[in-house]
Amino acid sequence: MKYRLEETVPHCLECGNPLPYGRKDRKFCCPACKNRNHNREARRWRFRYSTVIGILEKNHEILRHLIQVGIRSIAKEELAQLGYRLEFVTSSGREGCRTVCRCFDIVFFDMGSRISGIAMEDLPWARDEAAGA
């Protein structure tokens, strides 16, 4: 019985054409395919980035409004009804037994079914800007 080794010819990730001879790790058949692929991926990344930034800006606006009207604690269900997306924060971490979350310069505590302690964080660079204005 004879075994035949079939060589698989690599194909361009962009157009699907067989790759010409060259480096073994080559992915594209020509510079134009490489550029088209890069530009498509860059557009996809910019779209994701702008979507997330838009959500974070809306979350910040909602929290800032709550601070302005004097609300420092609110049920997550009510917050979600205002349009706040609970899964988007700029940072979170543990401080003692509490989870501290931030949305840019606003800090709050995640208490399970509520968030509390909503306040503007005192940032040194923000004080410098306010003093210069």
Coordinates of N, CA, C and O in Angstrom, one line a residue, residues 126-133:
A126 N -7.4 67.4 38.4 CA -8.7 68.2 38.3 C -8.6 69.4 39.1 O -9.1 70.5 38.7
R127 N -8.0 69.4 40.3 CA -7.9 70.6 41.2 C -7.0 71.6 40.5 O -7.3 72.8 40.5
D128 N -5.9 71.1 39.8 CA -5.0 72.0 39.1 C -5.7 72.8 38.0 O -5.5 74.0 37.8
E129 N -6.5 72.0 37.2 CA -7.3 72.6 36.1 C -8.3 73.6 36.7 O -8.5 74.7 36.1
A130 N -9.0 73.3 37.8 CA -10.0 74.2 38.3 C -9.3 75.5 38.9 O -9.9 76.6 38.7
A131 N -8.1 75.4 39.4 CA -7.4 76.5 40.0 C -7.0 77.5 38.9 O -7.0 78.7 39.0
G132 N -6.6 76.9 37.7 CA -6.1 77.7 36.6 C -7.2 78.3 35.8 O -7.0 79.3 35.0
A133 N -8.4 77.8 35.9 CA -9.6 78.4 35.1 C -10.1 79.6 35.7 O -9.9 80.0 36.8

